[in-house]
Coordinates of C-alpha atoms in Angstrom, one line a residue:
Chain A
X1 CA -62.2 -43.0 14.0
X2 CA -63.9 -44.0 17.3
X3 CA -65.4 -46.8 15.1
X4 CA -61.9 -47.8 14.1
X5 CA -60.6 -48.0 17.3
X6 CA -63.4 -49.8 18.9
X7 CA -63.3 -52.4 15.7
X8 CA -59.6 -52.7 16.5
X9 CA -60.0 -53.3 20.2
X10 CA -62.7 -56.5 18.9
X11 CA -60.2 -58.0 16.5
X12 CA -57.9 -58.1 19.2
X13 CA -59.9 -59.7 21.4
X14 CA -60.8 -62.4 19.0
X15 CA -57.3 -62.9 18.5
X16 CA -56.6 -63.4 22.0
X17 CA -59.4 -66.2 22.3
X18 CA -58.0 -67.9 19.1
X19 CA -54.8 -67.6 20.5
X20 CA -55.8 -70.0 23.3
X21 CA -57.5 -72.0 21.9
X22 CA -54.5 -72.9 19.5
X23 CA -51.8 -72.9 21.9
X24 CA -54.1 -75.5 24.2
X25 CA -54.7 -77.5 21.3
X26 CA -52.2 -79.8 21.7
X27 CA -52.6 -80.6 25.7
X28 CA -55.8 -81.8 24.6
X29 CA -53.9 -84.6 23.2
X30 CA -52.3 -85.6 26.5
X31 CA -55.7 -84.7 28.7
X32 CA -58.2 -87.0 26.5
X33 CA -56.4 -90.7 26.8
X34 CA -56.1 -89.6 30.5
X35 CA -59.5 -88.4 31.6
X36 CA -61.3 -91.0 29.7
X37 CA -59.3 -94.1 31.4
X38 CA -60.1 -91.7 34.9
X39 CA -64.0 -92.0 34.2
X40 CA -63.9 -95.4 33.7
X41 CA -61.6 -96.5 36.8
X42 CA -63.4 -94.1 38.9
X43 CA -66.6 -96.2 38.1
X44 CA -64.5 -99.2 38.1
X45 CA -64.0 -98.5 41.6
X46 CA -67.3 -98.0 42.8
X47 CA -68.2 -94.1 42.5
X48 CA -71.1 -93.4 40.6
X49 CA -70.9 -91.7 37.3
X50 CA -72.7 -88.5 39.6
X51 CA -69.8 -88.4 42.3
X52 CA -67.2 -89.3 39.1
X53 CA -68.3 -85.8 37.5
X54 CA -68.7 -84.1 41.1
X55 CA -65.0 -84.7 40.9
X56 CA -63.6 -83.8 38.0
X57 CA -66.2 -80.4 37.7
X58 CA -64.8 -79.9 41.3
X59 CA -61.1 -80.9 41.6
X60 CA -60.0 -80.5 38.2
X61 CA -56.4 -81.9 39.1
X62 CA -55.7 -85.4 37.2
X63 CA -52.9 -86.5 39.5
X64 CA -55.1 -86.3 42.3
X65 CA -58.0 -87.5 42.0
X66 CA -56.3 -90.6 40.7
X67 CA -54.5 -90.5 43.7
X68 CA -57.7 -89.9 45.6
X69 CA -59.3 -93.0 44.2
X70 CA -56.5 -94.7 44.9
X71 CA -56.8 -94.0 48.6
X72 CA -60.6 -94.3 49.1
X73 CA -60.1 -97.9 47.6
X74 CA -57.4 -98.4 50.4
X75 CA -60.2 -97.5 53.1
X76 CA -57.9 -94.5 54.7
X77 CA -59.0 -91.7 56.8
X78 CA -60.4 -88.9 55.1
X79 CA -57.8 -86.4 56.8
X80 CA -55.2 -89.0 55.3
X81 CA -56.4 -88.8 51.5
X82 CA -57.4 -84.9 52.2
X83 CA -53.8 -84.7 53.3
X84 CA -52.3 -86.3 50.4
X85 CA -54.0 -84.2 48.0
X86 CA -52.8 -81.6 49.7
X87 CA -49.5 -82.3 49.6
X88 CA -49.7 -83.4 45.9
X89 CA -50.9 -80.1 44.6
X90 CA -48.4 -78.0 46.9
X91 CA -46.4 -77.0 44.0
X92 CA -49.5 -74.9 42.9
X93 CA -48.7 -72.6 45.7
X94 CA -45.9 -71.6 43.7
X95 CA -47.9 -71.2 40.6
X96 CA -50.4 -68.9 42.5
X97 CA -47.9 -66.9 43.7
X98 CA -45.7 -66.4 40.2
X99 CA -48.9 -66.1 38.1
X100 CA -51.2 -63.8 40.4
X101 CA -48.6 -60.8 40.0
X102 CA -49.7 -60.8 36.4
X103 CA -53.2 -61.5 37.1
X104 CA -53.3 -57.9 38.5
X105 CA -55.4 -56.4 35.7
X106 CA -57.9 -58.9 36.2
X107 CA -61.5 -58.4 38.2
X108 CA -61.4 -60.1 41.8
X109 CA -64.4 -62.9 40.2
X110 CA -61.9 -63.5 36.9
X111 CA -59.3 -63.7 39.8
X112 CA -61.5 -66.6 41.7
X113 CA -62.1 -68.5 38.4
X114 CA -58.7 -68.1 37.2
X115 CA -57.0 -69.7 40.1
X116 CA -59.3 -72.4 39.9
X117 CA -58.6 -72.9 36.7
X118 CA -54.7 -73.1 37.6
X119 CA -53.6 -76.7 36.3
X120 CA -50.2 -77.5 35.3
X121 CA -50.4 -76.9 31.5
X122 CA -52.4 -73.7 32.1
X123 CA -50.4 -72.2 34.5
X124 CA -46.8 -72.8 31.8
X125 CA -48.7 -71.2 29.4
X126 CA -49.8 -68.7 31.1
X127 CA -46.4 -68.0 32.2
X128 CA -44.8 -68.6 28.5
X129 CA -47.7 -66.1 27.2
X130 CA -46.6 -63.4 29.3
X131 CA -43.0 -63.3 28.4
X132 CA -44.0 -62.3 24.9
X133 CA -47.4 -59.8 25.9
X134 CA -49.5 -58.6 28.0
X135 CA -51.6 -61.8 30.0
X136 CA -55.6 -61.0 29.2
X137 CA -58.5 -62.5 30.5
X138 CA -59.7 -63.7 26.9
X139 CA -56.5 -65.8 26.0
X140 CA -56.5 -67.0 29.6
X141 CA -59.8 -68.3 30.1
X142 CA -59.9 -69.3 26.0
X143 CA -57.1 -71.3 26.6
X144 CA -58.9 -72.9 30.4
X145 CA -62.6 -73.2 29.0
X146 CA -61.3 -75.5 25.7
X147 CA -59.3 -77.8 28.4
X148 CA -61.7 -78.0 30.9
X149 CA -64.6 -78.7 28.6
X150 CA -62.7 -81.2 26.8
X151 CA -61.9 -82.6 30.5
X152 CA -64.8 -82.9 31.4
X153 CA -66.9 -84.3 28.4
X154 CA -64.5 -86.9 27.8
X155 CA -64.2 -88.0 31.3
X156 CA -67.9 -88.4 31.0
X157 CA -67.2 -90.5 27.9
X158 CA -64.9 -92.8 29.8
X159 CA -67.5 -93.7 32.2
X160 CA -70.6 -93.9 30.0
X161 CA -68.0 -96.5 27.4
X162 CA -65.3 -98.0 29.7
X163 CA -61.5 -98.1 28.2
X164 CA -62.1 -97.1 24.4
X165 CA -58.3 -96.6 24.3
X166 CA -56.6 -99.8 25.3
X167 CA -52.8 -99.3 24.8
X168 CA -52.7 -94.7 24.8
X169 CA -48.7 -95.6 25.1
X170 CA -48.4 -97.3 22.1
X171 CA -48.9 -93.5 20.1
X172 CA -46.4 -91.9 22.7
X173 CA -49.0 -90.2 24.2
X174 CA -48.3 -90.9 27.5
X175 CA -45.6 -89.1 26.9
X176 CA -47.1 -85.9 25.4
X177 CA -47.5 -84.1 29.2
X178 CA -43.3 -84.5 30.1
X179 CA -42.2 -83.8 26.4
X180 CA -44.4 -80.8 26.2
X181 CA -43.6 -79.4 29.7
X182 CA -39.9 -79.8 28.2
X183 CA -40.5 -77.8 25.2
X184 CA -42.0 -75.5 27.3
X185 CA -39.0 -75.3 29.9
X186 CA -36.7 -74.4 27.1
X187 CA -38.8 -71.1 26.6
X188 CA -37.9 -69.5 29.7
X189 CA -34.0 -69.8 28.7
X190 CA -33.8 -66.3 28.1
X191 CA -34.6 -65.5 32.2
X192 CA -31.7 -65.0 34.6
X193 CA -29.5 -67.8 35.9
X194 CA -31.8 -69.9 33.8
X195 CA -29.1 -73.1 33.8
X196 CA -28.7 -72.6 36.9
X197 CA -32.1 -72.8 38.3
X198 CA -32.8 -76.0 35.9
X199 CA -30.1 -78.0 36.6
X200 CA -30.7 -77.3 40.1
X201 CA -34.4 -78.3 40.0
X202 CA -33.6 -81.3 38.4
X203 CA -30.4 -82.6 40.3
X204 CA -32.4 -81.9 43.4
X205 CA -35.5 -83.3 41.8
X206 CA -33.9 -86.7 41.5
X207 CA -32.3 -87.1 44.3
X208 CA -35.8 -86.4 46.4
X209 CA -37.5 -89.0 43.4
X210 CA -35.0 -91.8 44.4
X211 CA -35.1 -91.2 48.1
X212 CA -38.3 -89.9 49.6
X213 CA -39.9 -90.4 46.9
X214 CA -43.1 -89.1 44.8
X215 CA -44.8 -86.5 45.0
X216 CA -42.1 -84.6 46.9
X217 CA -39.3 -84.7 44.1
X218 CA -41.9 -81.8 42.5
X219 CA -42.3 -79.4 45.6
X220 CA -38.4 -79.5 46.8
X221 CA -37.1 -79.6 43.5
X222 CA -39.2 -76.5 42.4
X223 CA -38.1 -74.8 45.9
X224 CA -34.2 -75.4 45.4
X225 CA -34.6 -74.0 42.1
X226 CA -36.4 -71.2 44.0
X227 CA -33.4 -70.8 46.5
X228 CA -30.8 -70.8 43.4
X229 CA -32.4 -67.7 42.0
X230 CA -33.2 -65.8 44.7
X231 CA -29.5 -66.6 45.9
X232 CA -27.9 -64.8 42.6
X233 CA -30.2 -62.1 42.4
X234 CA -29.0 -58.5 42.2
X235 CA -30.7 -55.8 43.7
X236 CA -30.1 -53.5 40.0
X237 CA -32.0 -56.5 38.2
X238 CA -35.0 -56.4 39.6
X239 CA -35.8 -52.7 39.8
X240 CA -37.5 -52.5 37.1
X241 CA -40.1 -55.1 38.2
Chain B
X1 CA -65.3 -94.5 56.0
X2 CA -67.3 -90.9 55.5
X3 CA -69.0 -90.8 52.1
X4 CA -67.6 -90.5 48.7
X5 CA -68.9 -86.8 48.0
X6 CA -67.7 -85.4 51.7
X7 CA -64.3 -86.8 50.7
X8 CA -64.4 -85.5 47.0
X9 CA -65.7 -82.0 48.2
X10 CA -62.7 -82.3 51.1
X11 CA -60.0 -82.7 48.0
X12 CA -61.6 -79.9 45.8
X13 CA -61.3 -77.4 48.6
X14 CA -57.7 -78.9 49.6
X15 CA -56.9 -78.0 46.1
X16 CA -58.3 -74.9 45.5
X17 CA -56.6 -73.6 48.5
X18 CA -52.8 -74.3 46.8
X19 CA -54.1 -72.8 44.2
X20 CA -54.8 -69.5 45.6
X21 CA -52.4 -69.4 48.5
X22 CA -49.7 -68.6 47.6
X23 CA -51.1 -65.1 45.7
X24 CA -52.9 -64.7 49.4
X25 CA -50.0 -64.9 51.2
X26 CA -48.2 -63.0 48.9
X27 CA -50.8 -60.0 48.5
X28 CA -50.1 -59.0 51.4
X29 CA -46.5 -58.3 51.6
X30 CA -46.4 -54.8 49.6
X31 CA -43.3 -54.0 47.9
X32 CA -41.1 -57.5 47.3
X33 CA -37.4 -57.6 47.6
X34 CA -35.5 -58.4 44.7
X35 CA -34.6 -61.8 46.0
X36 CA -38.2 -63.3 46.5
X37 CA -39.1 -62.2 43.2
X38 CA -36.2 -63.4 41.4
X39 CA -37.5 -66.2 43.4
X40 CA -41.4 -66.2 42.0
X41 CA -39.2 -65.6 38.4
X42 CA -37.7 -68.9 38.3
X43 CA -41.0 -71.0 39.2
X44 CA -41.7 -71.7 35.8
X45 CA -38.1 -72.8 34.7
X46 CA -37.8 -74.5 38.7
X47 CA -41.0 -76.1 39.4
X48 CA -41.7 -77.5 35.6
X49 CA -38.3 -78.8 35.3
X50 CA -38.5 -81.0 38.9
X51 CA -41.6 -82.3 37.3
X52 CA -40.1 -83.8 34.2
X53 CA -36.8 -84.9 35.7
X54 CA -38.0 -88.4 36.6
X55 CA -39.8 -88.9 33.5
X56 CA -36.3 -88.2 31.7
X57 CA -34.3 -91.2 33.6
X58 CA -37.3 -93.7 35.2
X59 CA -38.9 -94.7 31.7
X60 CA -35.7 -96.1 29.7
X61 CA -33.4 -94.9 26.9
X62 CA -35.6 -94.1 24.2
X63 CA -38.2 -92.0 26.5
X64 CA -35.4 -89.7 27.5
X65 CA -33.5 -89.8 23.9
X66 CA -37.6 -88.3 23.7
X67 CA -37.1 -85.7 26.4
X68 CA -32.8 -85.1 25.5
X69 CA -34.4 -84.5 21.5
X70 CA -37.6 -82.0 22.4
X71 CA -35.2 -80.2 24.2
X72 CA -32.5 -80.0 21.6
X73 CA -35.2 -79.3 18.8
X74 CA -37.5 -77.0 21.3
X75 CA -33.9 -74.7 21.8
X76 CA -33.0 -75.1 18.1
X77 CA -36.0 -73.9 16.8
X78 CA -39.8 -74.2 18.2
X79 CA -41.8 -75.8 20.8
X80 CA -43.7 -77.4 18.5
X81 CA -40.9 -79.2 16.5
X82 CA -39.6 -79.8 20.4
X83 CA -42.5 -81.9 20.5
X84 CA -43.1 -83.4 17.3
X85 CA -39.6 -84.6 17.3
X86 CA -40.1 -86.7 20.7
X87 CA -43.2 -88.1 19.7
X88 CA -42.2 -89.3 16.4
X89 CA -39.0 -90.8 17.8
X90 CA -41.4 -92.7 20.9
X91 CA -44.1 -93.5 18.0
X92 CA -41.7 -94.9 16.1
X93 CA -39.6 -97.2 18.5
X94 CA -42.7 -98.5 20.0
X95 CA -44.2 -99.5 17.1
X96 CA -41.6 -101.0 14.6
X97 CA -38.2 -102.0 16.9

């Protein structure tokens, strides 16, 4: 019987790492075209392929480290690009936040890897994982190793072979990223004052987009979806939390 | 202009620390009332759709037809078919119209 159990506890497990590895299989889509053109601009504008991998190993944020480059080609202050980074990856503060209360079960090192690991596709599927069980380490860091190893290998490709993909948009697939973060939008309908909160978000989104512009449409918007929900909650809905 | 690694080390750190932050800072308030977690309840369906918004409206018709169909298709019936059904729509405009 112990046998059983144990045997059953080791399927599960497996199942939890093939779990991930499916549902990030088709981010990987969206990740390659991107992090091979960012190995070859990166070299393309003067870091060696050592301080390209430093960066990607290290970072691990696409937006940003484009941005970054960007920047250092511009010959700004370090506090300046530092800054901007910042500023661009504020809305993982909110991630950090959402995610860590069901991180709990975790050990404090899975903890410190997991929130390293905390990119945008990982952190929505994290999040869409745990509306339908329990979050474990396996299917978390199944789903982060396939992204980040396929992150970082083919960023390595792009600077070892330049632009193998020429025109990525003809296929759509600069498009994968928004259409999937869509899909995956539509699975939290079932949470409370869910149109509210999204047409919120985006309203306020776009007016930020239009007017102070990117990246701040991201930050805001999230927060004013933030402020609609916590606005209509009822103390009875949450007691159970 | 300080080297390339200083700066690169500068922006990994920068990142990492929006990254764990906000569980920090959030660790340490005990009990939550029911308004900041509604709050931290939202993030997903807040934060996500303030991403895509622009993409929906800055790229032209067909890319938010794309965004207007995964939605319709991902609330009909499946993620997946949310995004199969905006890529085969891009795909398909972008190479043959």
């Amino acid at each position: 019987m112990k046998n059983h159990t144990a045997n059953e506890v080791q399927a599960s497990a497996i199942t939890e790492y093939f779990d991930g590895i499916r549902d990030a299989a088709p981010v990987l889509v969206a990740v390659v075209p991107f992090s091979i053109l960012f190995g070859a601009i990166a070299l393309d504008k003067g870091l060696s392929f050592a301080e390209m991998l430093l960066a990607s190993l290290s970072i691990y944020a696409v937006a940003s480290q484009y941005v970054m480059l960007d920047l250092m080609g511009q010959k700004l202050p370090v506090w300046l690009i530092v800054l901007s980074v910042f500023a661009l990856n504020f809305r993982h503060v909110l991630y950090s936040a959402a995610i860590g209360r069901k991180l709990s079960h975790f050990t404090g090192f899975e903890k410190t890897i997991a929130f390293f690991l905390l990119v945008d596709p990982q952190y929505a599927a994290a999040e869409a994982r745990s509306l339908i069980k329990k979050l474990t380490p396996a299917y978390y860091f199944s789903y982060a190793a396939t992204v980040y190893t396929t992150w970082v290998l083919t960023n390595c490709i792009g600077g070892l072979f330049g632009k193998l993909i020429e025109n990525p948009e003809i296929y759509g697939l600069d498009f994968i990223l928004p259409l999937y973060f869509t899909a995956l939008v539509v699975g939290f309908r079932s949470t409370s004052g869910f149109l509210w909160v999204a047409s919120g978000s985006s309203v306020i989104s776009l007016l930020i987009f239009f007017t102070i512009g990117s990246p701040w449409h991201i930050s805001i918007g999230g927060l004013a979806g933030l402020a609609i929900a916590a606005t209509l909650s009822r103390p009875e809905e949450t007691s159970h939390g | 202009m300080a080297d390339a690694v200083t700066i690169i080390i500068l922006c990994a750190i920068a990142t990492y620390v929006t990254r764990t932050g906000g569980h920090i800072v959030l660790s340490r308030f005990g009990t939550l009332n029911h308004r900041l977690e509604a709050a931290l309840n939202a993030v997903p369906a807040a934060v996500l759709t303030a991403l895509v918004a622009p993409y929906a409206v800055t790229n032209g018709p067909v890319e938010g037809l794309a965004i207007l169909l995964s939605l319709f298709f991902s609330w009909r019936f499946s993620m997946i078919h949310g995004i199969i059904a905006g890529l085969v729509v891009l795909g398909l405009y972008r190479n043959f119209i």
